Amino acid sequence: MTHFLFDIVGFDLDGTLLDTSGDLAAAVNHALASVDRPPLTVAQVKPMIGGGARHMLKQGLTATGGYDEPMLDALHAALLAYYEANICVLTKPYPGVIDALDALAAKGVTLGIVTNKIERFARTVLGELGLTDRFACILGGDTMAESKPSPMPIHEMVKMCGGGRAAFVGDSIFDIQAGQAAGLPTIACSFGFLMQPVAELGADAVIDGFDELVPTLERLRA
């Protein structure tokens, strides 16, 4: 077997491996409804995803009339409770994800996840989809003292995956900044929950689908 360039490939979760937008939008709208705010569409919620649930809710509240900290605290708790109870109603892997993970595993690549999602939620949704065992580590936004865009969880992922040459794949500025700060080549997903045009993320490469992941990794150089 020809040696693959990377020993480790790390992934963001929401908007990268999984389309969680329907379930996250439902959770945001559950929180908004409790204070008589109008619902947001999935398309409106998508750019709010990536910085964790509280960040997402802040933007949802700002878009529908604003908030104060006591309101944010109360609605954050309500959002999390609703989401945990309805975490995998609409969520599914993006097309080609399973084949890409299989192809990387066949090349001896160790896989990891670094998400800003609460770790227990990440583990729950991956378990519901039967994907947990594919990953050597699953780091959430609350796993360490810092979350993305800090490089801290990226460094920890590389360590937990056994060390070696690694790349990171994500869809948000948090992902690309964290990967770059950790010194890793980065790949951006154009189909994810983009907060800005994908070209503005500054990633080393962009993929439009998971069928492009392995060929793109093979082209990347330090």
Tab-separated table of N, CA and C in Angstrom, residues 84-152:
chain	number	residue	atom	x	y	z
A	84	GLU	N	-31.483	18.113	22.978
A	84	GLU	CA	-31.053	16.798	23.465
A	84	GLU	C	-32.158	15.763	23.295
A	85	ALA	N	-33.407	16.184	23.446
A	85	ALA	CA	-34.542	15.264	23.314
A	85	ALA	C	-34.926	15.005	21.859
A	86	ASN	N	-34.420	15.835	20.946
A	86	ASN	CA	-34.794	15.730	19.526
A	86	ASN	C	-33.552	15.857	18.637
A	87	ILE	N	-32.494	15.156	19.021
A	87	ILE	CA	-31.173	15.431	18.456
A	87	ILE	C	-30.947	14.825	17.077
A	88	CYS	N	-31.719	13.801	16.731
A	88	CYS	CA	-31.442	13.114	15.464
A	88	CYS	C	-32.737	12.801	14.715
A	89	VAL	N	-33.624	13.793	14.641
A	89	VAL	CA	-34.879	13.631	13.906
A	89	VAL	C	-34.642	13.810	12.403
A	90	LEU	N	-33.955	14.881	12.049
A	90	LEU	CA	-33.692	15.205	10.647
A	90	LEU	C	-32.216	15.073	10.268
A	91	THR	N	-31.347	14.947	11.251
A	91	THR	CA	-29.900	14.935	11.019
A	91	THR	C	-29.452	13.699	10.250
A	92	LYS	N	-28.545	13.904	9.310
A	92	LYS	CA	-27.985	12.793	8.546
A	92	LYS	C	-26.603	13.182	8.010
A	93	PRO	N	-25.770	12.186	7.705
A	93	PRO	CA	-24.477	12.507	7.103
A	93	PRO	C	-24.682	13.119	5.722
A	94	TYR	N	-23.752	13.979	5.332
A	94	TYR	CA	-23.774	14.506	3.976
A	94	TYR	C	-23.501	13.384	2.978
A	95	PRO	N	-23.971	13.516	1.749
A	95	PRO	CA	-23.698	12.497	0.729
A	95	PRO	C	-22.204	12.243	0.585
A	96	GLY	N	-21.839	10.980	0.532
A	96	GLY	CA	-20.451	10.602	0.319
A	96	GLY	C	-19.596	10.518	1.568
A	97	VAL	N	-20.134	10.913	2.729
A	97	VAL	CA	-19.344	10.893	3.958
A	97	VAL	C	-18.870	9.481	4.301
A	98	ILE	N	-19.775	8.523	4.288
A	98	ILE	CA	-19.419	7.158	4.701
A	98	ILE	C	-18.351	6.585	3.783
A	99	ASP	N	-18.506	6.775	2.481
A	99	ASP	CA	-17.507	6.276	1.530
A	99	ASP	C	-16.150	6.929	1.760
A	100	ALA	N	-16.145	8.225	2.047
A	100	ALA	CA	-14.880	8.929	2.274
A	100	ALA	C	-14.204	8.437	3.543
A	101	LEU	N	-14.983	8.229	4.608
A	101	LEU	CA	-14.412	7.714	5.855
A	101	LEU	C	-13.866	6.304	5.649
A	102	ASP	N	-14.587	5.492	4.892
A	102	ASP	CA	-14.112	4.141	4.579
A	102	ASP	C	-12.798	4.191	3.805
A	103	ALA	N	-12.722	5.096	2.842
A	103	ALA	CA	-11.513	5.200	2.011
A	103	ALA	C	-10.313	5.630	2.839
A	104	LEU	N	-10.519	6.576	3.752
A	104	LEU	CA	-9.418	7.013	4.609
A	104	LEU	C	-8.982	5.899	5.559
A	105	ALA	N	-9.950	5.207	6.139
A	105	ALA	CA	-9.616	4.099	7.041
A	105	ALA	C	-8.830	3.014	6.306
A	106	ALA	N	-9.198	2.761	5.060
A	106	ALA	CA	-8.500	1.751	4.266
A	106	ALA	C	-7.053	2.142	3.990
A	107	LYS	N	-6.768	3.427	4.035
A	107	LYS	CA	-5.408	3.925	3.842
A	107	LYS	C	-4.639	4.006	5.165
A	108	GLY	N	-5.261	3.555	6.250
A	108	GLY	CA	-4.596	3.559	7.546
A	108	GLY	C	-4.651	4.888	8.272
A	109	VAL	N	-5.532	5.777	7.829
A	109	VAL	CA	-5.644	7.101	8.447
A	109	VAL	C	-6.482	7.006	9.723
A	110	THR	N	-6.016	7.649	10.782
A	110	THR	CA	-6.778	7.747	12.029
A	110	THR	C	-7.657	8.988	11.954
A	111	LEU	N	-8.914	8.836	12.363
A	111	LEU	CA	-9.898	9.903	12.223
A	111	LEU	C	-10.274	10.484	13.584
A	112	GLY	N	-10.459	11.802	13.628
A	112	GLY	CA	-10.872	12.468	14.851
A	112	GLY	C	-11.913	13.527	14.579
A	113	ILE	N	-12.610	13.939	15.616
A	113	ILE	CA	-13.600	15.013	15.516
A	113	ILE	C	-13.278	16.091	16.539
A	114	VAL	N	-13.289	17.341	16.082
A	114	VAL	CA	-13.219	18.498	16.971
A	114	VAL	C	-14.386	19.403	16.602
A	115	THR	N	-15.365	19.487	17.478
A	115	THR	CA	-16.571	20.274	17.242
A	115	THR	C	-16.775	21.263	18.378
A	116	ASN	N	-17.501	22.342	18.110
A	116	ASN	CA	-17.894	23.250	19.179
A	116	ASN	C	-19.222	22.842	19.801
A	117	LYS	N	-19.777	21.743	19.336
A	117	LYS	CA	-20.974	21.159	19.945
A	117	LYS	C	-20.594	20.580	21.308
A	118	ILE	N	-21.510	20.627	22.266
A	118	ILE	CA	-21.264	19.998	23.560
A	118	ILE	C	-20.897	18.530	23.331
A	119	GLU	N	-19.870	18.059	24.023
A	119	GLU	CA	-19.349	16.720	23.715
A	119	GLU	C	-20.411	15.630	23.845
A	120	ARG	N	-21.231	15.689	24.887
A	120	ARG	CA	-22.206	14.597	25.047
A	120	ARG	C	-23.228	14.606	23.911
A	121	PHE	N	-23.530	15.790	23.374
A	121	PHE	CA	-24.438	15.868	22.235
A	121	PHE	C	-23.778	15.281	20.986
A	122	ALA	N	-22.508	15.602	20.795
A	122	ALA	CA	-21.779	15.046	19.651
A	122	ALA	C	-21.749	13.525	19.722
A	123	ARG	N	-21.463	12.998	20.898
A	123	ARG	CA	-21.415	11.540	21.054
A	123	ARG	C	-22.802	10.914	20.866
A	124	THR	N	-23.840	11.604	21.337
A	124	THR	CA	-25.192	11.071	21.179
A	124	THR	C	-25.584	10.984	19.713
A	125	VAL	N	-25.373	12.052	18.966
A	125	VAL	CA	-25.808	12.052	17.570
A	125	VAL	C	-24.975	11.072	16.739
A	126	LEU	N	-23.678	10.991	17.016
A	126	LEU	CA	-22.849	10.016	16.306
A	126	LEU	C	-23.274	8.589	16.645
A	127	GLY	N	-23.635	8.364	17.908
A	127	GLY	CA	-24.127	7.048	18.309
A	127	GLY	C	-25.423	6.702	17.617
A	128	GLU	N	-26.347	7.658	17.523
A	128	GLU	CA	-27.630	7.435	16.848
A	128	GLU	C	-27.415	7.029	15.387
A	129	LEU	N	-26.370	7.585	14.780
A	129	LEU	CA	-26.089	7.314	13.369
A	129	LEU	C	-25.110	6.152	13.165
A	130	GLY	N	-24.668	5.540	14.253
A	130	GLY	CA	-23.765	4.399	14.153
A	130	GLY	C	-22.362	4.750	13.695
A	131	LEU	N	-21.904	5.958	14.012
A	131	LEU	CA	-20.609	6.423	13.509
A	131	LEU	C	-19.524	6.533	14.576
A	132	THR	N	-19.872	6.374	15.835
A	132	THR	CA	-18.930	6.659	16.929
A	132	THR	C	-17.618	5.904	16.794
A	133	ASP	N	-17.689	4.630	16.486
A	133	ASP	CA	-16.488	3.790	16.488
A	133	ASP	C	-15.509	4.113	15.378
A	134	ARG	N	-15.894	4.955	14.462
A	134	ARG	CA	-14.988	5.317	13.371
A	134	ARG	C	-13.917	6.319	13.813
A	135	PHE	N	-14.118	6.945	14.983
A	135	PHE	CA	-13.254	8.055	15.388
A	135	PHE	C	-12.453	7.718	16.637
A	136	ALA	N	-11.155	8.026	16.580
A	136	ALA	CA	-10.267	7.748	17.710
A	136	ALA	C	-10.479	8.737	18.844
A	137	CYS	N	-11.009	9.913	18.518
A	137	CYS	CA	-11.327	10.890	19.559
A	137	CYS	C	-12.476	11.760	19.094
A	138	ILE	N	-13.278	12.204	20.059
A	138	ILE	CA	-14.396	13.110	19.805
A	138	ILE	C	-14.304	14.210	20.849
A	139	LEU	N	-13.864	15.385	20.424
A	139	LEU	CA	-13.692	16.519	21.337
A	139	LEU	C	-14.786	17.540	21.080
A	140	GLY	N	-15.495	17.938	22.138
A	140	GLY	CA	-16.570	18.914	22.023
A	140	GLY	C	-16.139	20.295	22.453
A	141	GLY	N	-17.063	21.236	22.331
A	141	GLY	CA	-16.764	22.605	22.700
A	141	GLY	C	-16.536	22.799	24.186
A	142	ASP	N	-17.006	21.838	24.981
A	142	ASP	CA	-16.843	21.914	26.433
A	142	ASP	C	-15.818	20.912	26.962
A	143	THR	N	-15.117	20.223	26.074
A	143	THR	CA	-14.173	19.179	26.494
A	143	THR	C	-12.932	19.781	27.149
A	144	MET	N	-12.455	20.881	26.592
A	144	MET	CA	-11.218	21.489	27.053
A	144	MET	C	-11.472	22.919	27.530
A	145	ALA	N	-10.433	23.557	28.021
A	145	ALA	CA	-10.574	24.919	28.533
A	145	ALA	C	-10.884	25.914	27.424
A	146	GLU	N	-10.500	25.599	26.192
A	146	GLU	CA	-10.756	26.466	25.050
A	146	GLU	C	-11.352	25.641	23.915
A	147	SER	N	-12.146	26.302	23.081
A	147	SER	CA	-12.741	25.656	21.911
A	147	SER	C	-12.291	26.397	20.654
A	148	LYS	N	-12.615	25.865	19.491
A	148	LYS	CA	-12.265	26.542	18.244
A	148	LYS	C	-12.859	27.955	18.235
A	149	PRO	N	-12.116	28.976	17.802
A	149	PRO	CA	-10.931	28.930	16.944
A	149	PRO	C	-9.591	28.734	17.647
A	150	SER	N	-9.589	28.453	18.933
A	150	SER	CA	-8.325	28.116	19.599
A	150	SER	C	-7.752	26.835	18.995
A	151	PRO	N	-6.435	26.763	18.860
A	151	PRO	CA	-5.818	25.531	18.372
A	151	PRO	C	-5.741	24.430	19.429
A	152	MET	N	-6.080	24.756	20.688
A	152	MET	CA	-5.916	23.787	21.777
A	152	MET	C	-6.579	22.438	21.491
